[in-house]
C-alpha cells in the first residue's frame, strides 16, 4: 500500500494548531450540519463514538441533539482531549469491539488516511446491526484555487513543482468506499463553502491553524521561496478575486451516511437512481 500521508506529521500539525489557537470555523460548520442531519432521525443511539474530531466540537454538537445516551471520543493524542476522557488510537485504527456501538461520526479526518477502505471496514464492523455511520470528508474542489496558483507560480519560477495541496476524493469515490465497506443504504452529498480573504497569506495562516499544513509523504522539505509565494499571491488575486479585491477559497465537504446491515432495512435503490439529499434520506433510513 502506498503511504501517501505522513501520520506523525498530521498529529504534529494538529497539535501545533491546537497550541496556537485553532481556526475552528470549518469544523464548527461541519458540527452543526452533522448534528442537524442526526436530529431528523426518529430514534435514539445508546452509544456513539466520535473518531478523531480534533477539538470535540462534533461530539458536543451530537450530544446536544438529545439523540445519544453516551458518546466516546477517540483521538491520537491525549492533548486533543480538552480535559475530557478520550480513547487513544492512531488515525487509521478504530479501537472498538465488533458490533459494540450504535453510531460512529468522523469529522474532517478520513481524507488523511492511507488505507481508507480499511478504515471504512473497521467502522462497519464496530457498528451494531442497524448502526449508523456519519462522516464529513473534504472532497474534490477543496482549495482548488490555491492548488492552481501554487503549481503555476512554482513552475514558472523554479521550472518544476512539488505537491503542496493534498488530493481530495470525489463523491463517487466515497460512495464506492461505502459499498466496498459493506454499508447498507449508502448516501453521499456535497456542500460547497466559499471563504473570502484579503490575500493568500491569511488563507495559508488559517490552513496552518486548522492543522492542514501539507502532510504528504512526498512533499518537498524545502519551504516555498518568498518569490514563489509572492507570485502565487499575484496569480490568486488575478484569477480568483471578487470586485472588491478579496480572494475566494473553496471548501467542498462530502457528507456521508451508511448503515450496518440489518434485516429490517429497506432494499437499496439501483445504482444511479438516488435523487434525494442525505438529510432527507436519513429521515427514512434505519428507523425500526
PDB file of C-alpha atoms in Angstrom:
ATOM      1  CA  UNK A   1       0.000   0.000   0.000  1.00  0.00           C
ATOM      2  CA  UNK A   2       1.339   3.415  -0.953  1.00  0.00           C
ATOM      3  CA  UNK A   3       1.971   5.696   2.005  1.00  0.00           C
ATOM      4  CA  UNK A   4       0.578   8.991   0.807  1.00  0.00           C
ATOM      5  CA  UNK A   5       0.342  10.770   4.154  1.00  0.00           C
ATOM      6  CA  UNK A   6       2.837  11.205   6.985  1.00  0.00           C
ATOM      7  CA  UNK A   7       0.665  10.326  10.002  1.00  0.00           C
ATOM      8  CA  UNK A   8       3.184  11.623  12.533  1.00  0.00           C
ATOM      9  CA  UNK A   9       3.231  14.982  10.744  1.00  0.00           C
ATOM     10  CA  UNK A  10      -0.570  15.112  10.741  1.00  0.00           C
ATOM     11  CA  UNK A  11      -0.513  14.890  14.535  1.00  0.00           C
ATOM     12  CA  UNK A  12       2.264  17.479  14.727  1.00  0.00           C
ATOM     13  CA  UNK A  13       0.326  19.888  12.531  1.00  0.00           C
ATOM     14  CA  UNK A  14      -2.878  19.469  14.515  1.00  0.00           C
ATOM     15  CA  UNK A  15      -1.169  19.820  17.892  1.00  0.00           C
ATOM     16  CA  UNK A  16       0.630  22.965  16.717  1.00  0.00           C
ATOM     17  CA  UNK A  17      -2.713  24.387  15.614  1.00  0.00           C
ATOM     18  CA  UNK A  18      -4.265  23.499  18.965  1.00  0.00           C
ATOM     19  CA  UNK A  19      -1.488  25.258  20.898  1.00  0.00           C
ATOM     20  CA  UNK A  20      -1.615  28.418  18.801  1.00  0.00           C
ATOM     21  CA  UNK A  21      -5.395  28.680  18.816  1.00  0.00           C
ATOM     22  CA  UNK A  22      -7.127  26.637  16.121  1.00  0.00           C
ATOM     23  CA  UNK A  23      -9.184  28.082  13.268  1.00  0.00           C
ATOM     24  CA  UNK A  24     -12.399  26.203  14.031  1.00  0.00           C
ATOM     25  CA  UNK A  25     -14.882  27.730  11.598  1.00  0.00           C
ATOM     26  CA  UNK A  26     -14.937  24.772   9.179  1.00  0.00           C
ATOM     27  CA  UNK A  27     -15.193  22.227  11.980  1.00  0.00           C
ATOM     28  CA  UNK A  28     -17.978  24.258  13.563  1.00  0.00           C
ATOM     29  CA  UNK A  29     -19.894  24.272  10.250  1.00  0.00           C
ATOM     30  CA  UNK A  30     -19.494  20.510   9.974  1.00  0.00           C
ATOM     31  CA  UNK A  31     -20.542  20.001  13.605  1.00  0.00           C
ATOM     32  CA  UNK A  32     -23.755  21.962  13.058  1.00  0.00           C
ATOM     33  CA  UNK A  33     -24.508  20.155   9.793  1.00  0.00           C
ATOM     34  CA  UNK A  34     -23.915  16.647  11.178  1.00  0.00           C
ATOM     35  CA  UNK A  35     -25.983  17.407  14.271  1.00  0.00           C
ATOM     36  CA  UNK A  36     -28.819  18.682  12.085  1.00  0.00           C
ATOM     37  CA  UNK A  37     -28.727  15.552   9.944  1.00  0.00           C
ATOM     38  CA  UNK A  38     -28.746  13.341  13.027  1.00  0.00           C
ATOM     39  CA  UNK A  39     -31.608  15.259  14.608  1.00  0.00           C
ATOM     40  CA  UNK A  40     -34.058  14.276  11.843  1.00  0.00           C
ATOM     41  CA  UNK A  41     -33.697  10.562  12.600  1.00  0.00           C
ATOM     42  CA  UNK A  42     -36.588   9.252  14.682  1.00  0.00           C
ATOM     43  CA  UNK A  43     -34.575   7.087  17.052  1.00  0.00           C
ATOM     44  CA  UNK A  44     -32.027   7.178  19.867  1.00  0.00           C
ATOM     45  CA  UNK A  45     -28.495   5.789  19.881  1.00  0.00           C
ATOM     46  CA  UNK A  46     -27.300   4.159  23.079  1.00  0.00           C
ATOM     47  CA  UNK A  47     -23.590   4.578  22.415  1.00  0.00           C
ATOM     48  CA  UNK A  48     -21.909   6.924  19.937  1.00  0.00           C
ATOM     49  CA  UNK A  49     -18.247   7.461  19.066  1.00  0.00           C
ATOM     50  CA  UNK A  50     -16.525  10.486  17.528  1.00  0.00           C
ATOM     51  CA  UNK A  51     -13.402   9.463  15.599  1.00  0.00           C
ATOM     52  CA  UNK A  52     -10.549  11.985  15.578  1.00  0.00           C
ATOM     53  CA  UNK A  53     -12.636  15.121  15.884  1.00  0.00           C
ATOM     54  CA  UNK A  54      -9.615  17.183  16.941  1.00  0.00           C
ATOM     55  CA  UNK A  55     -11.432  19.602  19.258  1.00  0.00           C
ATOM     56  CA  UNK A  56     -14.508  17.602  20.297  1.00  0.00           C
ATOM     57  CA  UNK A  57     -16.839  20.164  18.685  1.00  0.00           C
ATOM     58  CA  UNK A  58     -18.712  17.485  16.747  1.00  0.00           C
ATOM     59  CA  UNK A  59     -19.056  15.240  19.812  1.00  0.00           C
ATOM     60  CA  UNK A  60     -20.571  18.138  21.743  1.00  0.00           C
ATOM     61  CA  UNK A  61     -22.933  19.004  18.892  1.00  0.00           C
ATOM     62  CA  UNK A  62     -24.054  15.380  18.581  1.00  0.00           C
ATOM     63  CA  UNK A  63     -24.627  15.150  22.335  1.00  0.00           C
ATOM     64  CA  UNK A  64     -26.693  18.334  22.123  1.00  0.00           C
ATOM     65  CA  UNK A  65     -29.220  16.730  19.769  1.00  0.00           C
ATOM     66  CA  UNK A  66     -30.561  14.551  22.578  1.00  0.00           C
ATOM     67  CA  UNK A  67     -30.309  11.568  20.245  1.00  0.00           C
ATOM     68  CA  UNK A  68     -27.465   9.759  22.050  1.00  0.00           C
ATOM     69  CA  UNK A  69     -27.238   8.367  25.565  1.00  0.00           C
ATOM     70  CA  UNK A  70     -23.427   8.370  25.714  1.00  0.00           C
ATOM     71  CA  UNK A  71     -20.631   9.489  23.405  1.00  0.00           C
ATOM     72  CA  UNK A  72     -16.988   8.458  23.445  1.00  0.00           C
ATOM     73  CA  UNK A  73     -14.152  10.368  21.800  1.00  0.00           C
ATOM     74  CA  UNK A  74     -11.212   8.682  20.046  1.00  0.00           C
ATOM     75  CA  UNK A  75      -8.077  10.762  19.474  1.00  0.00           C
ATOM     76  CA  UNK A  76      -4.466  10.071  18.512  1.00  0.00           C
ATOM     77  CA  UNK A  77      -3.061  12.175  21.363  1.00  0.00           C
ATOM     78  CA  UNK A  78      -4.391  12.972  24.828  1.00  0.00           C
ATOM     79  CA  UNK A  79      -3.666  16.654  24.274  1.00  0.00           C
ATOM     80  CA  UNK A  80      -6.708  16.783  21.978  1.00  0.00           C
ATOM     81  CA  UNK A  81      -8.954  15.866  24.903  1.00  0.00           C
ATOM     82  CA  UNK A  82      -9.500  19.365  26.386  1.00  0.00           C
ATOM     83  CA  UNK A  83      -9.732  17.633  29.738  1.00  0.00           C
ATOM     84  CA  UNK A  84     -12.397  15.187  28.569  1.00  0.00           C
ATOM     85  CA  UNK A  85     -11.975  11.391  28.676  1.00  0.00           C
ATOM     86  CA  UNK A  86     -10.664  10.050  25.369  1.00  0.00           C
ATOM     87  CA  UNK A  87      -9.578   6.690  23.992  1.00  0.00           C
ATOM     88  CA  UNK A  88      -6.193   6.816  22.283  1.00  0.00           C
ATOM     89  CA  UNK A  89      -5.675   5.264  18.853  1.00  0.00           C
ATOM     90  CA  UNK A  90      -3.782   6.027  15.659  1.00  0.00           C
ATOM     91  CA  UNK A  91      -5.648   7.861  12.913  1.00  0.00           C
ATOM     92  CA  UNK A  92      -6.244   4.691  10.871  1.00  0.00           C
ATOM     93  CA  UNK A  93      -7.235   2.481  13.818  1.00  0.00           C
ATOM     94  CA  UNK A  94     -10.797   2.061  15.089  1.00  0.00           C
ATOM     95  CA  UNK A  95     -10.267   0.774  18.654  1.00  0.00           C
ATOM     96  CA  UNK A  96     -13.751  -0.685  19.118  1.00  0.00           C
ATOM     97  CA  UNK A  97     -15.028  -4.213  19.615  1.00  0.00           C
ATOM     98  CA  UNK A  98     -17.112  -5.713  16.790  1.00  0.00           C
ATOM     99  CA  UNK A  99     -20.790  -4.702  16.922  1.00  0.00           C
ATOM    100  CA  UNK A 100     -20.242  -2.600  20.036  1.00  0.00           C
ATOM    101  CA  UNK A 101     -21.649   0.862  19.196  1.00  0.00           C
ATOM    102  CA  UNK A 102     -24.747   2.328  17.548  1.00  0.00           C
ATOM    103  CA  UNK A 103     -23.327   5.486  15.966  1.00  0.00           C
ATOM    104  CA  UNK A 104     -19.875   6.475  14.656  1.00  0.00           C
ATOM    105  CA  UNK A 105     -19.128  10.005  13.492  1.00  0.00           C
ATOM    106  CA  UNK A 106     -15.959  11.028  11.624  1.00  0.00           C
ATOM    107  CA  UNK A 107     -15.455  14.782  11.067  1.00  0.00           C
ATOM    108  CA  UNK A 108     -12.743  16.004   8.672  1.00  0.00           C
ATOM    109  CA  UNK A 109     -10.285  13.153   9.183  1.00  0.00           C
ATOM    110  CA  UNK A 110     -10.853  10.397   6.624  1.00  0.00           C
ATOM    111  CA  UNK A 111      -9.252  12.365   3.787  1.00  0.00           C
ATOM    112  CA  UNK A 112      -5.928  11.887   5.615  1.00  0.00           C
ATOM    113  CA  UNK A 113      -5.900   8.088   5.859  1.00  0.00           C
ATOM    114  CA  UNK A 114      -3.597   5.938   3.722  1.00  0.00           C
ATOM    115  CA  UNK A 115      -5.802   2.826   3.951  1.00  0.00           C
ATOM    116  CA  UNK A 116      -9.193   4.493   3.724  1.00  0.00           C
ATOM    117  CA  UNK A 117     -11.028   1.325   2.551  1.00  0.00           C
ATOM    118  CA  UNK A 118      -9.640  -0.495   5.582  1.00  0.00           C
ATOM    119  CA  UNK A 119     -10.845   2.229   7.939  1.00  0.00           C
ATOM    120  CA  UNK A 120     -14.348   2.067   6.431  1.00  0.00           C
ATOM    121  CA  UNK A 121     -14.381  -1.711   7.021  1.00  0.00           C
ATOM    122  CA  UNK A 122     -13.252  -1.239  10.637  1.00  0.00           C
ATOM    123  CA  UNK A 123     -16.045   1.287  11.203  1.00  0.00           C
ATOM    124  CA  UNK A 124     -18.712  -1.002   9.751  1.00  0.00           C
ATOM    125  CA  UNK A 125     -17.514  -3.939  11.875  1.00  0.00           C
ATOM    126  CA  UNK A 126     -17.675  -1.836  15.040  1.00  0.00           C
ATOM    127  CA  UNK A 127     -21.307  -0.887  14.445  1.00  0.00           C
ATOM    128  CA  UNK A 128     -24.141  -2.949  15.814  1.00  0.00           C
ATOM    129  CA  UNK A 129     -26.652  -4.157  13.193  1.00  0.00           C
ATOM    130  CA  UNK A 130     -28.638  -1.116  12.020  1.00  0.00           C
ATOM    131  CA  UNK A 131     -25.987   1.187  13.482  1.00  0.00           C
ATOM    132  CA  UNK A 132     -25.245   4.464  11.677  1.00  0.00           C
ATOM    133  CA  UNK A 133     -22.028   5.908  10.277  1.00  0.00           C
ATOM    134  CA  UNK A 134     -21.889   9.647   9.588  1.00  0.00           C
ATOM    135  CA  UNK A 135     -18.868  11.473   8.197  1.00  0.00           C
ATOM    136  CA  UNK A 136     -17.763  14.777   6.732  1.00  0.00           C
ATOM    137  CA  UNK A 137     -14.883  14.461   4.278  1.00  0.00           C
ATOM    138  CA  UNK A 138     -13.225  17.311   2.355  1.00  0.00           C
ATOM    139  CA  UNK A 139     -13.737  16.450  -1.303  1.00  0.00           C
ATOM    140  CA  UNK A 140     -12.593  17.411  -4.786  1.00  0.00           C
ATOM    141  CA  UNK A 141     -12.763  21.136  -5.360  1.00  0.00           C
ATOM    142  CA  UNK A 142     -11.416  21.926  -1.910  1.00  0.00           C
ATOM    143  CA  UNK A 143      -8.626  24.524  -2.152  1.00  0.00           C
ATOM    144  CA  UNK A 144      -8.634  24.182  -5.933  1.00  0.00           C
ATOM    145  CA  UNK A 145      -7.665  27.846  -6.304  1.00  0.00           C
ATOM    146  CA  UNK A 146      -4.662  27.504  -4.003  1.00  0.00           C
ATOM    147  CA  UNK A 147      -3.537  24.327  -5.733  1.00  0.00           C
ATOM    148  CA  UNK A 148      -3.660  26.023  -9.141  1.00  0.00           C
ATOM    149  CA  UNK A 149      -1.733  29.164  -8.234  1.00  0.00           C
ATOM    150  CA  UNK A 150       0.966  27.381  -6.211  1.00  0.00           C
ATOM    151  CA  UNK A 151       1.579  24.961  -9.064  1.00  0.00           C
ATOM    152  CA  UNK A 152       1.690  27.769 -11.627  1.00  0.00           C
ATOM    153  CA  UNK A 153       3.940  30.035  -9.560  1.00  0.00           C
ATOM    154  CA  UNK A 154       6.446  27.342  -8.626  1.00  0.00           C
ATOM    155  CA  UNK A 155       6.597  26.000 -12.170  1.00  0.00           C
ATOM    156  CA  UNK A 156       7.125  29.498 -13.551  1.00  0.00           C
ATOM    157  CA  UNK A 157       9.886  30.488 -11.151  1.00  0.00           C
ATOM    158  CA  UNK A 158      11.594  27.177 -10.330  1.00  0.00           C
ATOM    159  CA  UNK A 159      10.942  25.213 -13.510  1.00  0.00           C
ATOM    160  CA  UNK A 160       9.204  22.433 -11.547  1.00  0.00           C
ATOM    161  CA  UNK A 161       6.725  21.953  -8.730  1.00  0.00           C
ATOM    162  CA  UNK A 162       6.290  19.816  -5.628  1.00  0.00           C
ATOM    163  CA  UNK A 163       2.808  18.780  -4.400  1.00  0.00           C
ATOM    164  CA  UNK A 164       1.650  21.481  -1.979  1.00  0.00           C
ATOM    165  CA  UNK A 165      -2.076  20.662  -1.639  1.00  0.00           C
ATOM    166  CA  UNK A 166      -3.254  17.135  -0.934  1.00  0.00           C
ATOM    167  CA  UNK A 167      -5.548  15.241  -3.353  1.00  0.00           C
ATOM    168  CA  UNK A 168      -9.188  15.076  -2.298  1.00  0.00           C
ATOM    169  CA  UNK A 169     -11.730  12.356  -3.217  1.00  0.00           C
ATOM    170  CA  UNK A 170     -14.831  12.976  -5.282  1.00  0.00           C
ATOM    171  CA  UNK A 171     -18.357  11.941  -4.317  1.00  0.00           C
ATOM    172  CA  UNK A 172     -18.267   8.782  -6.447  1.00  0.00           C
ATOM    173  CA  UNK A 173     -15.023   7.652  -4.780  1.00  0.00           C
ATOM    174  CA  UNK A 174     -16.590   7.979  -1.344  1.00  0.00           C
ATOM    175  CA  UNK A 175     -19.800   6.235  -2.406  1.00  0.00           C
ATOM    176  CA  UNK A 176     -17.737   3.342  -3.739  1.00  0.00           C
ATOM    177  CA  UNK A 177     -15.882   3.151  -0.411  1.00  0.00           C
ATOM    178  CA  UNK A 178     -19.187   2.846   1.450  1.00  0.00           C
ATOM    179  CA  UNK A 179     -20.314  -0.015  -0.769  1.00  0.00           C
ATOM    180  CA  UNK A 180     -16.927  -1.717  -0.593  1.00  0.00           C
ATOM    181  CA  UNK A 181     -17.002  -1.403   3.199  1.00  0.00           C
ATOM    182  CA  UNK A 182     -20.284  -3.312   3.366  1.00  0.00           C
ATOM    183  CA  UNK A 183     -22.615  -0.469   4.360  1.00  0.00           C
ATOM    184  CA  UNK A 184     -26.311  -0.624   3.600  1.00  0.00           C
ATOM    185  CA  UNK A 185     -28.278   2.336   2.235  1.00  0.00           C
ATOM    186  CA  UNK A 186     -25.162   4.372   1.401  1.00  0.00           C
ATOM    187  CA  UNK A 187     -25.802   8.024   0.667  1.00  0.00           C
ATOM    188  CA  UNK A 188     -23.419  10.875  -0.125  1.00  0.00           C
ATOM    189  CA  UNK A 189     -23.903  14.511  -0.992  1.00  0.00           C
ATOM    190  CA  UNK A 190     -21.678  17.566  -1.180  1.00  0.00           C
ATOM    191  CA  UNK A 191     -21.931  21.082   0.201  1.00  0.00           C
ATOM    192  CA  UNK A 192     -19.560  23.795  -1.001  1.00  0.00           C
ATOM    193  CA  UNK A 193     -18.495  26.673   1.234  1.00  0.00           C
ATOM    194  CA  UNK A 194     -16.671  29.751  -0.046  1.00  0.00           C
ATOM    195  CA  UNK A 195     -14.480  31.714   2.357  1.00  0.00           C
ATOM    196  CA  UNK A 196     -13.064  35.099   1.387  1.00  0.00           C
ATOM    197  CA  UNK A 197      -9.704  36.549   2.382  1.00  0.00           C
ATOM    198  CA  UNK A 198      -7.756  39.746   1.830  1.00  0.00           C
ATOM    199  CA  UNK A 199      -4.932  37.759   0.208  1.00  0.00           C
ATOM    200  CA  UNK A 200      -3.306  34.338   0.020  1.00  0.00           C
ATOM    201  CA  UNK A 201      -1.358  34.940   3.243  1.00  0.00           C
ATOM    202  CA  UNK A 202      -4.237  34.938   5.766  1.00  0.00           C
ATOM    203  CA  UNK A 203      -5.645  31.907   3.929  1.00  0.00           C
ATOM    204  CA  UNK A 204      -2.406  29.990   4.428  1.00  0.00           C
ATOM    205  CA  UNK A 205      -2.291  31.143   8.057  1.00  0.00           C
ATOM    206  CA  UNK A 206      -5.807  29.756   8.586  1.00  0.00           C
ATOM    207  CA  UNK A 207      -4.845  26.439   6.980  1.00  0.00           C
ATOM    208  CA  UNK A 208      -1.970  26.081   9.434  1.00  0.00           C
ATOM    209  CA  UNK A 209      -4.356  26.984  12.275  1.00  0.00           C
ATOM    210  CA  UNK A 210      -6.684  24.191  11.079  1.00  0.00           C
ATOM    211  CA  UNK A 211      -3.801  21.698  11.222  1.00  0.00           C
ATOM    212  CA  UNK A 212      -3.997  21.463   7.428  1.00  0.00           C
ATOM    213  CA  UNK A 213      -0.359  22.197   6.601  1.00  0.00           C
ATOM    214  CA  UNK A 214       0.991  19.856   3.913  1.00  0.00           C
ATOM    215  CA  UNK A 215       1.238  16.275   5.363  1.00  0.00           C
ATOM    216  CA  UNK A 216       2.182  14.480   2.130  1.00  0.00           C
ATOM    217  CA  UNK A 217       4.973  11.948   2.471  1.00  0.00           C
ATOM    218  CA  UNK A 218       6.278  13.038  -0.931  1.00  0.00           C
ATOM    219  CA  UNK A 219       6.290  16.750  -0.098  1.00  0.00           C
ATOM    220  CA  UNK A 220       9.352  18.884  -0.644  1.00  0.00           C
ATOM    221  CA  UNK A 221      11.227  19.510   2.605  1.00  0.00           C
ATOM    222  CA  UNK A 222      12.153  22.972   1.364  1.00  0.00           C
ATOM    223  CA  UNK A 223       9.754  25.781   2.248  1.00  0.00           C
ATOM    224  CA  UNK A 224       8.366  27.772  -0.626  1.00  0.00           C
ATOM    225  CA  UNK A 225      10.704  30.555  -1.673  1.00  0.00           C
ATOM    226  CA  UNK A 226       9.469  34.071  -0.960  1.00  0.00           C
ATOM    227  CA  UNK A 227       9.431  34.841  -4.680  1.00  0.00           C
ATOM    228  CA  UNK A 228       7.160  31.872  -5.348  1.00  0.00           C
ATOM    229  CA  UNK A 229       4.748  32.928  -2.612  1.00  0.00           C
ATOM    230  CA  UNK A 230       4.604  36.488  -3.883  1.00  0.00           C
ATOM    231  CA  UNK A 231       3.960  35.280  -7.436  1.00  0.00           C
ATOM    232  CA  UNK A 232       1.271  32.887  -6.156  1.00  0.00           C
ATOM    233  CA  UNK A 233      -0.370  35.818  -4.359  1.00  0.00           C
ATOM    234  CA  UNK A 234      -0.382  37.802  -7.609  1.00  0.00           C
ATOM    235  CA  UNK A 235      -1.891  34.913  -9.572  1.00  0.00           C
ATOM    236  CA  UNK A 236      -4.531  34.308  -6.908  1.00  0.00           C
ATOM    237  CA  UNK A 237      -5.590  37.964  -6.999  1.00  0.00           C
ATOM    238  CA  UNK A 238      -5.701  37.909 -10.815  1.00  0.00           C
ATOM    239  CA  UNK A 239      -7.694  34.691 -11.174  1.00  0.00           C
ATOM    240  CA  UNK A 240      -9.868  34.298  -8.086  1.00  0.00           C
ATOM    241  CA  UNK A 241     -10.725  37.712  -6.692  1.00  0.00           C
ATOM    242  CA  UNK A 242     -14.084  39.465  -6.381  1.00  0.00           C
ATOM    243  CA  UNK A 243     -14.715  43.064  -7.488  1.00  0.00           C
ATOM    244  CA  UNK A 244     -13.780  44.297  -4.010  1.00  0.00           C
ATOM    245  CA  UNK A 245     -10.326  42.699  -4.353  1.00  0.00           C
ATOM    246  CA  UNK A 246     -10.847  39.884  -1.855  1.00  0.00           C
ATOM    247  CA  UNK A 247      -9.947  36.355  -2.932  1.00  0.00           C
ATOM    248  CA  UNK A 248     -12.097  33.218  -2.721  1.00  0.00           C
ATOM    249  CA  UNK A 249     -11.173  29.865  -1.166  1.00  0.00           C
ATOM    250  CA  UNK A 250     -13.379  26.835  -1.782  1.00  0.00           C
ATOM    251  CA  UNK A 251     -14.056  24.064   0.731  1.00  0.00           C
ATOM    252  CA  UNK A 252     -16.204  21.221  -0.647  1.00  0.00           C
ATOM    253  CA  UNK A 253     -17.404  18.843   2.063  1.00  0.00           C
ATOM    254  CA  UNK A 254     -18.809  15.401   1.253  1.00  0.00           C
ATOM    255  CA  UNK A 255     -21.395  14.296   3.819  1.00  0.00           C
ATOM    256  CA  UNK A 256     -21.664  10.545   4.228  1.00  0.00           C
ATOM    257  CA  UNK A 257     -24.275   8.195   5.652  1.00  0.00           C
ATOM    258  CA  UNK A 258     -24.204   4.406   5.803  1.00  0.00           C
ATOM    259  CA  UNK A 259     -25.902   1.795   7.964  1.00  0.00           C
ATOM    260  CA  UNK A 260     -24.630  -1.503   9.254  1.00  0.00           C
ATOM    261  CA  UNK A 261     -26.818  -4.109   7.528  1.00  0.00           C
ATOM    262  CA  UNK A 262     -29.963  -5.328   9.275  1.00  0.00           C
ATOM    263  CA  UNK A 263     -32.850  -7.441   8.003  1.00  0.00           C
ATOM    264  CA  UNK A 264     -35.392  -4.693   8.769  1.00  0.00           C
ATOM    265  CA  UNK A 265     -33.871  -2.209   6.336  1.00  0.00           C
ATOM    266  CA  UNK A 266     -35.426  -1.305   3.019  1.00  0.00           C
ATOM    267  CA  UNK A 267     -33.688  -2.609  -0.070  1.00  0.00           C
ATOM    268  CA  UNK A 268     -31.270  -0.138  -1.714  1.00  0.00           C
ATOM    269  CA  UNK A 269     -32.152   1.588  -4.941  1.00  0.00           C
ATOM    270  CA  UNK A 270     -30.437   0.652  -8.157  1.00  0.00           C
ATOM    271  CA  UNK A 271     -27.097   2.455  -8.640  1.00  0.00           C
ATOM    272  CA  UNK A 272     -27.562   5.958 -10.001  1.00  0.00           C
ATOM    273  CA  UNK A 273     -31.251   6.162  -9.132  1.00  0.00           C
ATOM    274  CA  UNK A 274     -30.966   8.136  -5.877  1.00  0.00           C
ATOM    275  CA  UNK A 275     -32.420  11.632  -6.144  1.00  0.00           C
ATOM    276  CA  UNK A 276     -32.752  12.815  -2.547  1.00  0.00           C
ATOM    277  CA  UNK A 277     -30.364  14.723  -0.320  1.00  0.00           C
ATOM    278  CA  UNK A 278     -28.632  12.941   2.553  1.00  0.00           C
ATOM    279  CA  UNK A 279     -30.670  14.811   5.157  1.00  0.00           C
ATOM    280  CA  UNK A 280     -33.887  13.605   3.511  1.00  0.00           C
ATOM    281  CA  UNK A 281     -32.639  10.034   3.213  1.00  0.00           C
ATOM    282  CA  UNK A 282     -31.741   9.961   6.876  1.00  0.00           C
ATOM    283  CA  UNK A 283     -35.361  10.593   7.792  1.00  0.00           C
ATOM    284  CA  UNK A 284     -36.201   7.239   6.208  1.00  0.00           C
ATOM    285  CA  UNK A 285     -33.149   5.125   6.955  1.00  0.00           C
ATOM    286  CA  UNK A 286     -32.509   2.965   9.946  1.00  0.00           C
ATOM    287  CA  UNK A 287     -35.672   3.557  11.982  1.00  0.00           C
ATOM    288  CA  UNK A 288     -37.291   0.450  13.429  1.00  0.00           C
TER     289      UNK A 288
END
